[in-house]
Amino acid sequence: TPALQDLYNYTSAMYTWVIDTQPPMVVLTGPLTAKQPFNVQIRIQEKIQRNLTTEGVTVRSGILLNLSAIPDSLLSSGLPQYMATIGTTTLKVGVQVAAGAVVDLAGNANLPSNDLVINIDLSPPTLESSQTYFVLAEESRAVVAVTVSLIFSERATATLSLVEVEGGSLIPATFRSSAISVSFNIDVSDPKTQMLCKSPSGLEDSNLRCIFLRLPPGSFVDESGLANVNDTNLVIKYDFEGVSNGNNNSVLARDVLIICVVLIVSSLISIISLWCFKRKRLIQFQLEKEVERLQNRKALMISRTYTSKEYF
């Protein structure tokens, strides 16, 4: 904008420069409690001259397994972000980005980030509950197979070959695995494999048959590589003679009820997972908007400061 004009009609112009002297802010986010290995998100609130390296990340009581930059195509803010994978065998881990680890475009080095402390869950997986329902022959209503569903305390993988069965034959082709459960069928149609149940007094009950299921230590492993440490034993009882025609409706109603309960529980888990995901995305969006607001406010204050100095 014209400011001064001399006798020869030459004019001068006044310009305002915003000089950035603020160090870039580095923020770490991660779970409060986690199984190892776990991920920590590193957010840098300004564009930087060079990438963050492993030397700039300090891990106490743990090991930095991997550090990778999140692609710009996945970022809405356009500001650099990184994902650090941490491993440990202790109960508590501290993570921090050291001072001077990154430099912004104005040459300002960062101050130390927040000190993120994560509690580590080193407890092995356990069997939370089990569900069973019977496959009946159409004519006699006799039990020919038993479907067993095992629900673990967390995400885990079971090894079918380690499952021990007495009183029936496990059918490998029916093995199914999901996030926190496994299911399989046990064939009990062969009388040679059936086993009598004992009453509380110790006498054998001729009307009932039992399936003895054992999950030895190491038969299921969680995502951290921790395996179950205790024997898990289940006893499943059934009437080998089948159900009389008068009770067909009650048995059918029970089977339908079990299936409905399983479907309802699965639907609830899906709904809760979707809600948690949306909630997480909302919090991330709000955090990014707040950071953007603070940056704009900082730039405005600096601009006003230097304009005032130039004026005086």
Short mmCIF file of C-alpha atoms in Angstrom, two decimals:
data_model
loop_
_atom_site.label_atom_id
_atom_site.label_comp_id
_atom_site.label_asym_id
_atom_site.label_seq_id
_atom_site.Cartn_x
_atom_site.Cartn_y
_atom_site.Cartn_z
CA THR A 1 0.00 0.00 0.00
CA PRO A 2 1.38 3.51 -0.82
CA ALA A 3 2.90 5.11 2.25
CA LEU A 4 5.15 8.01 1.08
CA GLN A 5 5.52 9.97 -2.19
CA ASP A 6 8.49 12.20 -3.09
CA LEU A 7 8.79 15.11 -5.54
CA TYR A 8 9.48 12.73 -8.44
CA ASN A 9 6.28 10.81 -7.79
CA TYR A 10 8.12 7.76 -6.41
CA THR A 11 6.16 6.01 -3.72
CA SER A 12 7.23 3.58 -1.04
CA ALA A 13 5.23 0.62 0.21
CA MET A 14 4.71 -0.77 3.70
CA TYR A 15 4.76 -4.52 4.23
CA THR A 16 4.05 -6.71 7.26
CA TRP A 17 6.00 -9.91 7.93
CA VAL A 18 4.88 -12.54 10.40
CA ILE A 19 7.96 -14.12 11.98
CA ASP A 20 7.37 -17.52 13.54
CA THR A 21 9.44 -17.97 16.69
CA GLN A 22 7.18 -20.53 18.34
CA PRO A 23 8.44 -24.13 18.59
CA PRO A 24 6.24 -26.80 16.99
CA MET A 25 4.00 -28.63 19.44
CA VAL A 26 4.22 -32.45 19.58
CA VAL A 27 1.34 -34.41 21.16
CA LEU A 28 1.28 -38.13 21.96
CA THR A 29 -1.96 -40.09 22.31
CA GLY A 30 -2.44 -43.74 23.21
CA PRO A 31 -4.39 -46.17 25.40
CA LEU A 32 -4.36 -45.91 29.19
CA THR A 33 -4.09 -49.69 29.45
CA ALA A 34 -2.93 -52.00 26.69
CA LYS A 35 -1.66 -55.41 25.78
CA GLN A 36 1.77 -55.38 24.22
CA PRO A 37 2.75 -54.57 21.58
CA PHE A 38 0.66 -51.40 21.34
CA ASN A 39 0.56 -48.26 19.18
CA VAL A 40 1.10 -44.61 20.12
CA GLN A 41 0.02 -41.80 17.78
CA ILE A 42 2.40 -38.85 17.41
CA ARG A 43 0.88 -35.57 16.17
CA ILE A 44 3.02 -32.59 15.13
CA GLN A 45 1.05 -29.36 15.02
CA GLU A 46 3.12 -27.71 12.27
CA LYS A 47 4.75 -28.78 9.04
CA ILE A 48 8.36 -29.80 9.56
CA GLN A 49 11.57 -29.74 7.54
CA ARG A 50 12.47 -33.43 7.92
CA ASN A 51 10.83 -36.60 9.17
CA LEU A 52 10.83 -37.70 12.78
CA THR A 53 13.34 -40.53 13.37
CA THR A 54 13.57 -43.27 15.97
CA GLU A 55 16.35 -41.35 17.75
CA GLY A 56 13.83 -38.67 18.65
CA VAL A 57 11.43 -41.05 20.44
CA THR A 58 12.27 -42.00 24.02
CA VAL A 59 10.75 -45.18 25.46
CA ARG A 60 11.16 -46.01 29.15
CA SER A 61 10.85 -49.67 30.25
CA GLY A 62 10.12 -50.75 26.69
CA ILE A 63 11.39 -50.98 23.12
CA LEU A 64 10.43 -48.96 20.06
CA LEU A 65 9.60 -51.70 17.55
CA ASN A 66 8.56 -49.51 14.64
CA LEU A 67 8.04 -45.87 13.68
CA SER A 68 6.13 -45.04 10.52
CA ALA A 69 4.67 -41.86 9.03
CA ILE A 70 0.93 -41.87 8.35
CA PRO A 71 0.33 -41.16 4.63
CA ASP A 72 -0.94 -37.67 3.82
CA SER A 73 -3.89 -39.21 1.98
CA LEU A 74 -5.22 -40.48 5.33
CA LEU A 75 -4.87 -37.15 7.12
CA SER A 76 -7.55 -34.48 7.00
CA SER A 77 -5.45 -31.74 8.61
CA GLY A 78 -2.41 -32.08 6.35
CA LEU A 79 -0.12 -31.95 9.39
CA PRO A 80 2.44 -34.72 9.95
CA GLN A 81 1.49 -37.70 12.10
CA TYR A 82 3.38 -40.86 13.02
CA MET A 83 2.55 -44.24 14.51
CA ALA A 84 4.98 -45.79 16.99
CA THR A 85 4.73 -49.47 17.94
CA ILE A 86 6.01 -50.25 21.44
CA GLY A 87 6.90 -53.61 22.99
CA THR A 88 7.61 -54.39 26.63
CA THR A 89 7.55 -57.04 29.34
CA THR A 90 6.96 -54.62 32.23
CA LEU A 91 3.78 -53.34 33.82
CA LYS A 92 4.24 -49.66 32.88
CA VAL A 93 5.81 -47.90 29.88
CA GLY A 94 6.61 -44.23 29.31
CA VAL A 95 6.86 -42.65 25.83
CA GLN A 96 8.00 -39.15 24.93
CA VAL A 97 9.36 -37.26 21.91
CA ALA A 98 12.58 -35.51 22.92
CA ALA A 99 13.27 -31.80 22.47
CA GLY A 100 14.82 -30.95 19.11
CA ALA A 101 13.51 -34.10 17.44
CA VAL A 102 11.75 -32.06 14.73
CA VAL A 103 12.20 -28.57 13.26
CA ASP A 104 9.41 -26.52 11.68
CA LEU A 105 9.69 -24.60 8.40
CA ALA A 106 10.85 -21.47 10.27
CA GLY A 107 13.73 -23.33 11.89
CA ASN A 108 12.18 -23.67 15.35
CA ALA A 109 12.95 -26.92 17.17
CA ASN A 110 10.25 -28.60 19.24
CA LEU A 111 10.08 -28.71 23.01
CA PRO A 112 9.61 -32.12 24.70
CA SER A 113 6.19 -33.66 24.05
CA ASN A 114 3.80 -34.74 26.74
CA ASP A 115 4.99 -37.75 28.75
CA LEU A 116 2.59 -40.59 27.88
CA VAL A 117 2.41 -43.41 30.45
CA ILE A 118 0.65 -46.70 29.55
CA ASN A 119 -0.22 -49.49 31.97
CA ILE A 120 0.48 -52.92 30.47
CA ASP A 121 -1.90 -55.83 30.93
CA LEU A 122 0.21 -58.99 31.18
CA SER A 123 -2.62 -61.24 32.34
CA PRO A 124 -3.15 -64.38 30.20
CA PRO A 125 -6.48 -65.07 28.50
CA THR A 126 -9.10 -67.12 30.30
CA LEU A 127 -12.34 -68.86 29.40
CA GLU A 128 -15.20 -66.54 30.32
CA SER A 129 -18.13 -68.83 29.52
CA SER A 130 -19.37 -71.63 27.31
CA GLN A 131 -22.58 -72.39 25.45
CA THR A 132 -23.89 -75.70 24.18
CA TYR A 133 -26.86 -76.86 22.20
CA PHE A 134 -27.76 -80.27 20.84
CA VAL A 135 -28.24 -81.58 17.32
CA LEU A 136 -31.13 -84.06 17.37
CA ALA A 137 -32.09 -86.84 15.01
CA GLU A 138 -35.33 -86.01 13.17
CA GLU A 139 -37.17 -89.24 13.95
CA SER A 140 -35.99 -90.37 17.38
CA ARG A 141 -35.01 -86.93 18.68
CA ALA A 142 -31.86 -88.60 19.97
CA VAL A 143 -28.78 -86.45 20.43
CA VAL A 144 -26.33 -87.13 17.59
CA ALA A 145 -23.99 -84.16 18.04
CA VAL A 146 -23.26 -81.33 20.44
CA THR A 147 -22.22 -77.84 19.35
CA VAL A 148 -19.86 -76.17 21.82
CA SER A 149 -19.09 -72.45 21.83
CA LEU A 150 -16.22 -71.18 24.00
CA ILE A 151 -16.07 -67.45 24.83
CA PHE A 152 -12.71 -66.05 25.94
CA SER A 153 -11.92 -63.04 28.13
CA GLU A 154 -10.29 -61.26 25.15
CA ARG A 155 -9.36 -61.74 21.50
CA ALA A 156 -7.63 -65.11 21.32
CA THR A 157 -6.84 -67.93 18.92
CA ALA A 158 -7.43 -71.55 19.90
CA THR A 159 -5.46 -74.56 18.63
CA LEU A 160 -7.95 -77.29 17.79
CA SER A 161 -5.41 -80.11 17.96
CA LEU A 162 -4.82 -79.37 21.66
CA VAL A 163 -8.50 -79.69 22.64
CA GLU A 164 -9.07 -83.03 24.41
CA VAL A 165 -12.49 -84.71 24.20
CA GLU A 166 -13.81 -87.80 25.99
CA GLY A 167 -17.29 -89.16 25.38
CA GLY A 168 -17.44 -88.17 21.72
CA SER A 169 -15.44 -87.36 18.62
CA LEU A 170 -14.51 -83.79 17.74
CA ILE A 171 -15.36 -82.87 14.12
CA PRO A 172 -12.50 -80.66 12.80
CA ALA A 173 -14.49 -79.49 9.77
CA THR A 174 -16.98 -77.71 12.06
CA PHE A 175 -14.33 -75.59 13.79
CA ARG A 176 -15.19 -71.88 13.60
CA SER A 177 -13.27 -68.96 15.10
CA SER A 178 -14.29 -65.33 15.68
CA ALA A 179 -12.78 -62.41 17.60
CA ILE A 180 -13.27 -63.73 21.14
CA SER A 181 -14.83 -67.17 20.67
CA VAL A 182 -14.52 -70.53 18.95
CA SER A 183 -17.12 -73.19 18.23
CA PHE A 184 -17.09 -76.79 17.04
CA ASN A 185 -19.25 -79.91 16.95
CA ILE A 186 -18.71 -83.15 18.83
CA ASP A 187 -20.13 -86.33 17.35
CA VAL A 188 -21.85 -88.52 19.98
CA SER A 189 -23.76 -90.85 17.64
CA ASP A 190 -21.36 -93.77 18.17
CA PRO A 191 -22.29 -95.74 21.33
CA LYS A 192 -18.67 -96.89 21.66
CA THR A 193 -17.49 -93.37 22.42
CA GLN A 194 -20.33 -92.48 24.82
CA MET A 195 -19.54 -92.20 28.52
CA LEU A 196 -21.88 -92.57 31.48
CA CYS A 197 -22.32 -89.69 33.90
CA LYS A 198 -21.90 -90.09 37.63
CA SER A 199 -24.39 -88.76 40.13
CA PRO A 200 -23.29 -86.65 43.13
CA SER A 201 -23.18 -89.87 45.18
CA GLY A 202 -20.65 -91.35 42.77
CA LEU A 203 -23.05 -93.84 41.13
CA GLU A 204 -23.37 -93.98 37.35
CA ASP A 205 -26.59 -92.58 35.90
CA SER A 206 -27.80 -94.89 33.14
CA ASN A 207 -30.07 -92.23 31.64
CA LEU A 208 -27.40 -89.62 31.00
CA ARG A 209 -24.24 -89.44 28.95
CA CYS A 210 -21.36 -86.99 29.52
CA ILE A 211 -18.78 -85.28 27.36
CA PHE A 212 -15.57 -84.30 29.11
CA LEU A 213 -13.81 -81.39 27.43
CA ARG A 214 -10.33 -80.23 28.44
CA LEU A 215 -8.36 -77.20 27.26
CA PRO A 216 -4.77 -77.69 28.52
CA PRO A 217 -2.34 -74.81 29.15
CA GLY A 218 -1.25 -73.21 25.88
CA SER A 219 -4.36 -74.23 23.96
CA PHE A 220 -5.48 -70.63 23.30
CA VAL A 221 -3.29 -67.54 22.87
CA ASP A 222 -4.14 -63.83 22.90
CA GLU A 223 -2.86 -61.17 20.49
CA SER A 224 0.12 -60.44 22.74
CA GLY A 225 1.31 -64.04 22.56
CA LEU A 226 0.18 -64.86 26.11
CA ALA A 227 -1.35 -68.32 26.49
CA ASN A 228 -3.76 -69.71 29.07
CA VAL A 229 -1.86 -71.11 32.04
CA ASN A 230 -4.52 -73.23 33.73
CA ASP A 231 -6.43 -76.36 32.78
CA THR A 232 -9.98 -75.60 31.66
CA ASN A 233 -12.40 -78.50 32.07
CA LEU A 234 -16.02 -78.67 30.95
CA VAL A 235 -18.63 -81.39 31.46
CA ILE A 236 -21.59 -81.54 29.08
CA LYS A 237 -24.53 -83.81 29.96
CA TYR A 238 -27.23 -85.08 27.62
CA ASP A 239 -29.94 -87.77 27.46
CA PHE A 240 -28.67 -90.42 25.06
CA GLU A 241 -32.17 -91.90 24.58
CA GLY A 242 -33.43 -88.70 23.06
CA VAL A 243 -36.53 -86.68 23.84
CA SER A 244 -40.03 -88.12 23.75
CA ASN A 245 -42.53 -86.80 21.22
CA GLY A 246 -44.40 -85.01 23.96
CA ASN A 247 -41.38 -82.83 24.63
CA ASN A 248 -40.52 -81.99 21.02
CA ASN A 249 -42.00 -78.52 21.24
CA SER A 250 -40.12 -77.62 24.41
CA VAL A 251 -36.82 -78.80 22.94
CA LEU A 252 -37.43 -76.88 19.74
CA ALA A 253 -38.35 -73.77 21.71
CA ARG A 254 -35.16 -74.09 23.75
CA ASP A 255 -33.03 -74.41 20.62
CA VAL A 256 -34.71 -71.40 19.04
CA LEU A 257 -34.25 -69.40 22.24
CA ILE A 258 -30.52 -70.20 22.35
CA ILE A 259 -30.07 -69.18 18.72
CA CYS A 260 -31.96 -65.92 19.33
CA VAL A 261 -29.84 -65.10 22.38
CA VAL A 262 -26.63 -65.69 20.40
CA LEU A 263 -27.86 -63.46 17.57
CA ILE A 264 -28.92 -60.71 19.98
CA VAL A 265 -25.56 -60.76 21.79
CA SER A 266 -23.69 -60.64 18.47
CA SER A 267 -25.82 -57.68 17.33
CA LEU A 268 -25.21 -55.82 20.60
CA ILE A 269 -21.45 -56.35 20.28
CA SER A 270 -21.54 -54.99 16.72
CA ILE A 271 -23.59 -51.94 17.79
CA ILE A 272 -21.26 -51.17 20.72
CA SER A 273 -18.18 -51.54 18.52
CA LEU A 274 -19.68 -49.18 15.91
CA TRP A 275 -20.58 -46.62 18.61
CA CYS A 276 -17.05 -46.75 20.06
CA PHE A 277 -15.55 -46.26 16.60
CA LYS A 278 -17.77 -43.25 15.85
CA ARG A 279 -17.06 -41.78 19.29
CA LYS A 280 -13.32 -42.12 18.71
CA ARG A 281 -13.59 -40.39 15.31
CA LEU A 282 -15.63 -37.57 16.87
CA ILE A 283 -13.02 -36.98 19.59
CA GLN A 284 -10.24 -36.98 17.00
CA PHE A 285 -12.17 -34.45 14.88
CA GLN A 286 -12.80 -32.18 17.88
CA LEU A 287 -9.12 -32.33 18.85
CA GLU A 288 -8.03 -31.39 15.33
CA LYS A 289 -10.49 -28.45 15.25
CA GLU A 290 -9.23 -27.22 18.64
CA VAL A 291 -5.61 -27.41 17.48
CA GLU A 292 -6.51 -25.51 14.30
CA ARG A 293 -8.25 -22.82 16.37
CA LEU A 294 -5.21 -22.41 18.64
CA GLN A 295 -2.89 -22.16 15.64
CA ASN A 296 -5.02 -19.46 14.04
CA ARG A 297 -5.15 -17.59 17.32
CA LYS A 298 -1.36 -17.81 17.69
CA ALA A 299 -0.78 -16.53 14.14
CA LEU A 300 -3.20 -13.65 14.69
CA MET A 301 -1.50 -12.60 17.95
CA ILE A 302 1.96 -12.68 16.35
CA SER A 303 0.73 -10.65 13.37
CA ARG A 304 -0.79 -8.03 15.65
CA THR A 305 2.40 -7.83 17.73
CA TYR A 306 4.71 -7.18 14.82
CA THR A 307 2.30 -4.78 13.12
CA SER A 308 2.19 -2.76 16.33
CA LYS A 309 5.99 -2.66 16.55
CA GLU A 310 6.28 -1.48 12.91
CA TYR A 311 3.73 1.23 13.54
CA PHE A 312 5.62 2.68 16.49
#
